[in-house]
Amino acid sequence: MTPAAGRLRQSVCRWPYNKTPLPEFCRRAKQLGLAAIDLLQADEWSVAHDAGLEVSLGYPSRRDEFIETGFNDPANHALLIRELEIALPLAAHARVSNVIAMFGNRTAQIDEHTAIANCVAGLSKIAPLAAELGVTICVELLNSKVDHAGYQGDHTAFGVAVMQGVNSPHVKLLYDIYHMQIMEGDVIHTIRDNIRWIGHFHTGGVPGRHEINETQELNYRAIAAAIADLDYHGYVAHEFVPTRADPFASLAEAFRVCTV
């Protein structure tokens, strides 16, 4: 019997469980009560669907330096827009509701204000196609302190400024709770103030990006309740690296913690 999921639709990112074959991973996730798999390539989407799961976030391409190459630099726009022009129709046809994009790494030639304007300009070009197809582009906030040195979209204010400029219901922030706790904290207050600009969430324990239980500094049950109280209808996807011998025990625990 599948456990009750509560008020939030919970998903799980593929990459921390790469040692488990994808069909088995999907089967185990379904048994735990999860609704979807996150961060799958287009040729993997059907595997999740065959297991009775949604794909909560898809990649637009397989490409090196995916995180570093973002909309902050207009030199990247042609590449990124072309990728999305191909990926968005595929996602719509496959009933994949979200695809991921990046703000990109800083360059010495582009200041913060210009980077925001560049992101707005690039994302505004692809936003109409996303809206037409009913797929949301989720642009991720990451920390530049521990994991992604040089990444420009490392504070909520930067991302919100871009979202306000684009002003599309189909271009939203991927608010990664782990990353934003490292950079700025004040997670629940920030989410409440900016929920209209957020289309997707990732979890992860701080420090270390491990289990979201009492071993780390965030109260994920309170965070989950705060998100659910905002009448949020998107996904909360678990993106932590389990430390237990049985990684699915950690995933089951995370599902229970966020079932509110």
mmCIF file of C-alpha atoms in Angstrom:
data_model
loop_
_atom_site.group_PDB
_atom_site.id
_atom_site.type_symbol
_atom_site.label_atom_id
_atom_site.label_comp_id
_atom_site.label_asym_id
_atom_site.label_seq_id
_atom_site.Cartn_x
_atom_site.Cartn_y
_atom_site.Cartn_z
ATOM 1 C CA MET A 1 0.000 0.000 0.000
ATOM 2 C CA THR A 2 1.397 3.409 -0.977
ATOM 3 C CA PRO A 3 1.830 5.731 2.034
ATOM 4 C CA ALA A 4 -0.269 8.899 2.204
ATOM 5 C CA ALA A 5 1.670 11.863 0.806
ATOM 6 C CA GLY A 6 0.065 14.690 2.777
ATOM 7 C CA ARG A 7 -0.372 18.144 1.250
ATOM 8 C CA LEU A 8 2.875 18.248 -0.733
ATOM 9 C CA ARG A 9 3.808 16.426 -3.914
ATOM 10 C CA GLN A 10 7.185 14.883 -3.121
ATOM 11 C CA SER A 11 9.777 13.837 -5.670
ATOM 12 C CA VAL A 12 13.363 12.597 -5.584
ATOM 13 C CA CYS A 13 16.380 13.540 -7.674
ATOM 14 C CA ARG A 14 17.958 10.749 -9.633
ATOM 15 C CA TRP A 15 21.679 11.479 -9.279
ATOM 16 C CA PRO A 16 22.230 10.535 -5.580
ATOM 17 C CA TYR A 17 20.929 7.035 -6.406
ATOM 18 C CA ASN A 18 22.800 6.453 -9.665
ATOM 19 C CA LYS A 19 24.132 3.103 -8.408
ATOM 20 C CA THR A 20 20.581 1.752 -8.526
ATOM 21 C CA PRO A 21 19.293 0.976 -12.044
ATOM 22 C CA LEU A 22 16.658 3.493 -13.033
ATOM 23 C CA PRO A 23 13.724 1.038 -13.326
ATOM 24 C CA GLU A 24 14.446 -0.336 -9.845
ATOM 25 C CA PHE A 25 14.924 3.173 -8.472
ATOM 26 C CA CYS A 26 11.536 4.228 -9.846
ATOM 27 C CA ARG A 27 9.872 1.133 -8.432
ATOM 28 C CA ARG A 28 11.316 1.751 -4.970
ATOM 29 C CA ALA A 29 10.393 5.439 -5.062
ATOM 30 C CA LYS A 30 6.818 4.554 -5.991
ATOM 31 C CA GLN A 31 6.613 2.071 -3.109
ATOM 32 C CA LEU A 32 7.726 4.785 -0.679
ATOM 33 C CA GLY A 33 4.896 7.065 -1.787
ATOM 34 C CA LEU A 34 6.825 9.538 -3.907
ATOM 35 C CA ALA A 35 4.960 11.088 -6.817
ATOM 36 C CA ALA A 36 7.770 11.775 -9.268
ATOM 37 C CA ILE A 37 11.434 11.556 -10.251
ATOM 38 C CA ASP A 38 13.513 14.723 -10.671
ATOM 39 C CA LEU A 39 16.405 15.570 -12.987
ATOM 40 C CA LEU A 40 15.959 12.987 -15.714
ATOM 41 C CA GLN A 41 17.167 13.229 -19.290
ATOM 42 C CA ALA A 42 14.589 13.032 -22.076
ATOM 43 C CA ASP A 43 15.434 9.432 -22.935
ATOM 44 C CA GLU A 44 14.724 8.465 -19.302
ATOM 45 C CA TRP A 45 11.295 10.065 -18.935
ATOM 46 C CA SER A 46 9.413 7.014 -20.179
ATOM 47 C CA VAL A 47 11.011 4.816 -17.498
ATOM 48 C CA ALA A 48 9.463 6.945 -14.747
ATOM 49 C CA HIS A 49 6.112 6.992 -16.523
ATOM 50 C CA ASP A 50 6.173 3.223 -16.940
ATOM 51 C CA ALA A 51 6.541 2.958 -13.155
ATOM 52 C CA GLY A 52 3.485 5.127 -12.590
ATOM 53 C CA LEU A 53 5.491 8.225 -11.671
ATOM 54 C CA GLU A 54 5.632 11.740 -13.048
ATOM 55 C CA VAL A 55 8.824 13.484 -14.146
ATOM 56 C CA SER A 56 8.895 16.574 -11.947
ATOM 57 C CA LEU A 57 11.936 18.203 -13.595
ATOM 58 C CA GLY A 58 13.697 17.322 -16.828
ATOM 59 C CA TYR A 59 17.022 18.319 -18.329
ATOM 60 C CA PRO A 60 16.880 20.175 -21.651
ATOM 61 C CA SER A 61 20.140 18.605 -22.822
ATOM 62 C CA ARG A 62 23.187 16.512 -21.982
ATOM 63 C CA ARG A 63 26.001 19.023 -21.974
ATOM 64 C CA ASP A 64 29.270 19.684 -20.153
ATOM 65 C CA GLU A 65 29.361 22.806 -17.956
ATOM 66 C CA PHE A 66 25.582 22.835 -17.748
ATOM 67 C CA ILE A 67 25.580 24.822 -14.486
ATOM 68 C CA GLU A 68 28.287 27.275 -15.495
ATOM 69 C CA THR A 69 26.698 28.166 -18.847
ATOM 70 C CA GLY A 70 23.677 30.319 -18.073
ATOM 71 C CA PHE A 71 21.480 33.194 -19.115
ATOM 72 C CA ASN A 72 23.630 35.817 -17.353
ATOM 73 C CA ASP A 73 25.932 35.961 -20.398
ATOM 74 C CA PRO A 74 24.318 36.863 -23.752
ATOM 75 C CA ALA A 75 27.016 34.856 -25.499
ATOM 76 C CA ASN A 76 25.169 31.764 -24.216
ATOM 77 C CA HIS A 77 21.672 32.778 -25.278
ATOM 78 C CA ALA A 78 21.621 31.224 -28.737
ATOM 79 C CA LEU A 79 22.717 27.838 -27.342
ATOM 80 C CA LEU A 80 20.358 27.892 -24.373
ATOM 81 C CA ILE A 81 17.344 29.072 -26.335
ATOM 82 C CA ARG A 82 17.922 26.493 -29.047
ATOM 83 C CA GLU A 83 18.148 23.716 -26.434
ATOM 84 C CA LEU A 84 14.880 24.840 -24.901
ATOM 85 C CA GLU A 85 13.196 25.188 -28.284
ATOM 86 C CA ILE A 86 13.910 21.486 -28.775
ATOM 87 C CA ALA A 87 13.255 20.348 -25.194
ATOM 88 C CA LEU A 88 10.027 22.202 -24.421
ATOM 89 C CA PRO A 89 7.900 20.489 -27.106
ATOM 90 C CA LEU A 90 9.355 17.115 -26.070
ATOM 91 C CA ALA A 91 8.475 17.864 -22.461
ATOM 92 C CA ALA A 92 4.955 18.942 -23.345
ATOM 93 C CA HIS A 93 4.391 15.785 -25.396
ATOM 94 C CA ALA A 94 5.726 13.622 -22.549
ATOM 95 C CA ARG A 95 3.709 15.473 -19.877
ATOM 96 C CA VAL A 96 6.864 16.722 -18.149
ATOM 97 C CA SER A 97 5.799 19.876 -16.350
ATOM 98 C CA ASN A 98 9.186 21.507 -15.691
ATOM 99 C CA VAL A 99 12.619 21.784 -17.279
ATOM 100 C CA ILE A 100 15.710 23.146 -15.566
ATOM 101 C CA ALA A 101 17.870 26.123 -16.555
ATOM 102 C CA MET A 102 20.772 27.988 -14.978
ATOM 103 C CA PHE A 103 21.819 31.564 -14.297
ATOM 104 C CA GLY A 104 25.475 30.668 -14.978
ATOM 105 C CA ASN A 105 28.862 31.641 -13.581
ATOM 106 C CA ARG A 106 30.014 35.227 -13.144
ATOM 107 C CA THR A 107 32.358 36.823 -15.627
ATOM 108 C CA ALA A 108 34.666 39.777 -14.971
ATOM 109 C CA GLN A 109 33.041 41.763 -17.766
ATOM 110 C CA ILE A 110 29.430 41.515 -16.541
ATOM 111 C CA ASP A 111 28.335 43.211 -13.329
ATOM 112 C CA GLU A 112 25.340 42.111 -11.243
ATOM 113 C CA HIS A 113 22.881 44.628 -12.672
ATOM 114 C CA THR A 114 23.829 43.740 -16.245
ATOM 115 C CA ALA A 115 23.670 40.027 -15.462
ATOM 116 C CA ILE A 116 20.081 40.421 -14.254
ATOM 117 C CA ALA A 117 19.173 42.343 -17.410
ATOM 118 C CA ASN A 118 20.828 39.669 -19.551
ATOM 119 C CA CYS A 119 18.880 36.895 -17.819
ATOM 120 C CA VAL A 120 15.631 38.811 -18.291
ATOM 121 C CA ALA A 121 16.357 39.371 -21.971
ATOM 122 C CA GLY A 122 17.251 35.750 -22.690
ATOM 123 C CA LEU A 123 14.476 34.126 -20.688
ATOM 124 C CA SER A 124 11.902 36.544 -22.114
ATOM 125 C CA LYS A 125 12.681 35.221 -25.588
ATOM 126 C CA ILE A 126 11.793 31.644 -24.651
ATOM 127 C CA ALA A 127 9.009 32.354 -22.146
ATOM 128 C CA PRO A 128 6.246 32.618 -24.800
ATOM 129 C CA LEU A 129 7.012 29.117 -26.112
ATOM 130 C CA ALA A 130 7.022 27.718 -22.565
ATOM 131 C CA ALA A 131 3.644 29.358 -21.925
ATOM 132 C CA GLU A 132 2.209 28.101 -25.213
ATOM 133 C CA LEU A 133 3.249 24.538 -24.392
ATOM 134 C CA GLY A 134 2.353 24.669 -20.691
ATOM 135 C CA VAL A 135 5.863 23.783 -19.483
ATOM 136 C CA THR A 136 7.680 25.807 -16.817
ATOM 137 C CA ILE A 137 11.370 26.709 -17.046
ATOM 138 C CA CYS A 138 12.801 26.485 -13.520
ATOM 139 C CA VAL A 139 16.028 28.462 -13.044
ATOM 140 C CA GLU A 140 18.061 27.222 -10.112
ATOM 141 C CA LEU A 141 19.489 29.139 -7.178
ATOM 142 C CA LEU A 142 22.806 27.568 -6.040
ATOM 143 C CA ASN A 143 25.392 28.375 -3.400
ATOM 144 C CA SER A 144 28.746 29.804 -4.467
ATOM 145 C CA LYS A 145 30.311 29.306 -1.027
ATOM 146 C CA VAL A 146 30.692 25.514 -0.854
ATOM 147 C CA ASP A 147 29.636 23.746 -4.051
ATOM 148 C CA HIS A 148 29.568 26.081 -7.049
ATOM 149 C CA ALA A 149 32.227 28.763 -6.829
ATOM 150 C CA GLY A 150 31.478 31.675 -9.132
ATOM 151 C CA TYR A 151 27.800 30.902 -9.685
ATOM 152 C CA GLN A 152 25.893 34.153 -10.108
ATOM 153 C CA GLY A 153 22.384 33.146 -9.042
ATOM 154 C CA ASP A 154 23.475 32.550 -5.461
ATOM 155 C CA HIS A 155 20.946 34.737 -3.614
ATOM 156 C CA THR A 156 17.180 34.827 -3.724
ATOM 157 C CA ALA A 157 17.174 38.568 -4.467
ATOM 158 C CA PHE A 158 19.064 38.009 -7.722
ATOM 159 C CA GLY A 159 16.657 35.333 -8.853
ATOM 160 C CA VAL A 160 13.575 37.310 -7.854
ATOM 161 C CA ALA A 161 14.819 40.354 -9.765
ATOM 162 C CA VAL A 162 15.076 38.182 -12.878
ATOM 163 C CA MET A 163 11.643 36.643 -12.336
ATOM 164 C CA GLN A 164 10.084 40.056 -11.865
ATOM 165 C CA GLY A 165 11.661 41.211 -15.112
ATOM 166 C CA VAL A 166 10.452 38.212 -17.095
ATOM 167 C CA ASN A 167 7.084 38.160 -15.301
ATOM 168 C CA SER A 168 5.884 34.866 -16.779
ATOM 169 C CA PRO A 169 3.946 32.107 -14.998
ATOM 170 C CA HIS A 170 6.086 29.675 -16.982
ATOM 171 C CA VAL A 171 9.495 30.965 -15.874
ATOM 172 C CA LYS A 172 10.055 30.386 -12.163
ATOM 173 C CA LEU A 173 12.790 29.874 -9.585
ATOM 174 C CA LEU A 174 14.035 26.507 -8.475
ATOM 175 C CA TYR A 175 14.521 27.348 -4.806
ATOM 176 C CA ASP A 176 17.077 24.882 -3.468
ATOM 177 C CA ILE A 177 16.684 24.990 0.310
ATOM 178 C CA TYR A 178 20.115 23.478 0.933
ATOM 179 C CA HIS A 179 21.886 26.060 -1.210
ATOM 180 C CA MET A 180 19.969 29.053 0.124
ATOM 181 C CA GLN A 181 20.479 28.023 3.751
ATOM 182 C CA ILE A 182 24.225 28.108 3.109
ATOM 183 C CA MET A 183 24.114 31.521 1.415
ATOM 184 C CA GLU A 184 21.504 33.450 3.404
ATOM 185 C CA GLY A 185 19.417 31.395 5.833
ATOM 186 C CA ASP A 186 16.012 32.750 6.900
ATOM 187 C CA VAL A 187 14.470 30.074 4.695
ATOM 188 C CA ILE A 188 10.812 30.067 5.763
ATOM 189 C CA HIS A 189 10.514 33.863 5.770
ATOM 190 C CA THR A 190 12.160 34.051 2.332
ATOM 191 C CA ILE A 191 9.882 31.389 0.877
ATOM 192 C CA ARG A 192 6.781 33.117 2.226
ATOM 193 C CA ASP A 193 7.839 36.464 0.778
ATOM 194 C CA ASN A 194 8.694 35.072 -2.649
ATOM 195 C CA ILE A 195 6.436 32.079 -3.247
ATOM 196 C CA ARG A 196 4.846 33.674 -6.322
ATOM 197 C CA TRP A 197 8.226 33.460 -8.074
ATOM 198 C CA ILE A 198 9.047 29.881 -6.997
ATOM 199 C CA GLY A 199 8.073 26.931 -9.181
ATOM 200 C CA HIS A 200 10.058 24.081 -7.640
ATOM 201 C CA PHE A 201 11.958 23.119 -4.468
ATOM 202 C CA HIS A 202 14.960 20.935 -3.683
ATOM 203 C CA THR A 203 15.871 19.644 -0.227
ATOM 204 C CA GLY A 204 19.191 18.716 1.376
ATOM 205 C CA GLY A 205 20.666 18.673 4.856
ATOM 206 C CA VAL A 206 23.005 21.430 5.987
ATOM 207 C CA PRO A 207 25.903 20.952 6.437
ATOM 208 C CA GLY A 208 27.001 18.241 4.039
ATOM 209 C CA ARG A 209 23.901 17.754 1.877
ATOM 210 C CA HIS A 210 22.944 14.578 3.671
ATOM 211 C CA GLU A 211 19.749 13.394 5.365
ATOM 212 C CA ILE A 212 17.133 15.995 6.303
ATOM 213 C CA ASN A 213 16.718 14.747 9.874
ATOM 214 C CA GLU A 214 17.949 15.755 13.334
ATOM 215 C CA THR A 215 21.596 15.416 12.240
ATOM 216 C CA GLN A 216 21.503 18.818 10.487
ATOM 217 C CA GLU A 217 20.522 22.388 11.257
ATOM 218 C CA LEU A 218 17.246 22.851 9.351
ATOM 219 C CA ASN A 219 13.792 21.859 10.587
ATOM 220 C CA TYR A 220 12.436 20.378 7.389
ATOM 221 C CA ARG A 221 9.089 19.458 8.897
ATOM 222 C CA ALA A 222 8.481 23.121 9.710
ATOM 223 C CA ILE A 223 9.696 24.146 6.242
ATOM 224 C CA ALA A 224 7.409 21.614 4.559
ATOM 225 C CA ALA A 225 4.444 22.818 6.608
ATOM 226 C CA ALA A 226 5.210 26.436 5.731
ATOM 227 C CA ILE A 227 5.317 25.592 2.007
ATOM 228 C CA ALA A 228 2.086 23.602 2.199
ATOM 229 C CA ASP A 229 0.370 26.442 4.073
ATOM 230 C CA LEU A 230 1.065 28.697 1.071
ATOM 231 C CA ASP A 231 -1.176 26.494 -1.101
ATOM 232 C CA TYR A 232 1.829 25.535 -3.209
ATOM 233 C CA HIS A 233 0.959 23.012 -5.936
ATOM 234 C CA GLY A 234 4.408 22.237 -7.360
ATOM 235 C CA TYR A 235 6.907 19.601 -6.313
ATOM 236 C CA VAL A 236 9.325 19.333 -3.397
ATOM 237 C CA ALA A 237 12.157 17.110 -4.639
ATOM 238 C CA HIS A 238 14.650 15.463 -2.306
ATOM 239 C CA GLU A 239 18.233 16.089 -3.426
ATOM 240 C CA PHE A 240 20.438 14.830 -0.613
ATOM 241 C CA VAL A 241 23.194 12.219 -0.546
ATOM 242 C CA PRO A 242 22.229 9.390 1.838
ATOM 243 C CA THR A 243 24.830 8.174 4.311
ATOM 244 C CA ARG A 244 23.067 4.981 5.401
ATOM 245 C CA ALA A 245 23.954 1.571 3.985
ATOM 246 C CA ASP A 246 20.374 1.435 2.735
ATOM 247 C CA PRO A 247 19.828 4.749 0.938
ATOM 248 C CA PHE A 248 16.117 4.058 0.599
ATOM 249 C CA ALA A 249 15.753 4.082 4.380
ATOM 250 C CA SER A 250 16.966 7.677 4.275
ATOM 251 C CA LEU A 251 14.573 8.481 1.445
ATOM 252 C CA ALA A 252 11.665 6.945 3.355
ATOM 253 C CA GLU A 253 12.589 9.066 6.357
ATOM 254 C CA ALA A 254 12.677 12.233 4.221
ATOM 255 C CA PHE A 255 9.247 11.394 2.824
ATOM 256 C CA ARG A 256 7.877 11.059 6.371
ATOM 257 C CA VAL A 257 9.505 14.311 7.504
ATOM 258 C CA CYS A 258 7.886 16.267 4.652
ATOM 259 C CA THR A 259 4.481 14.591 4.853
ATOM 260 C CA VAL A 260 2.461 17.368 6.489
#
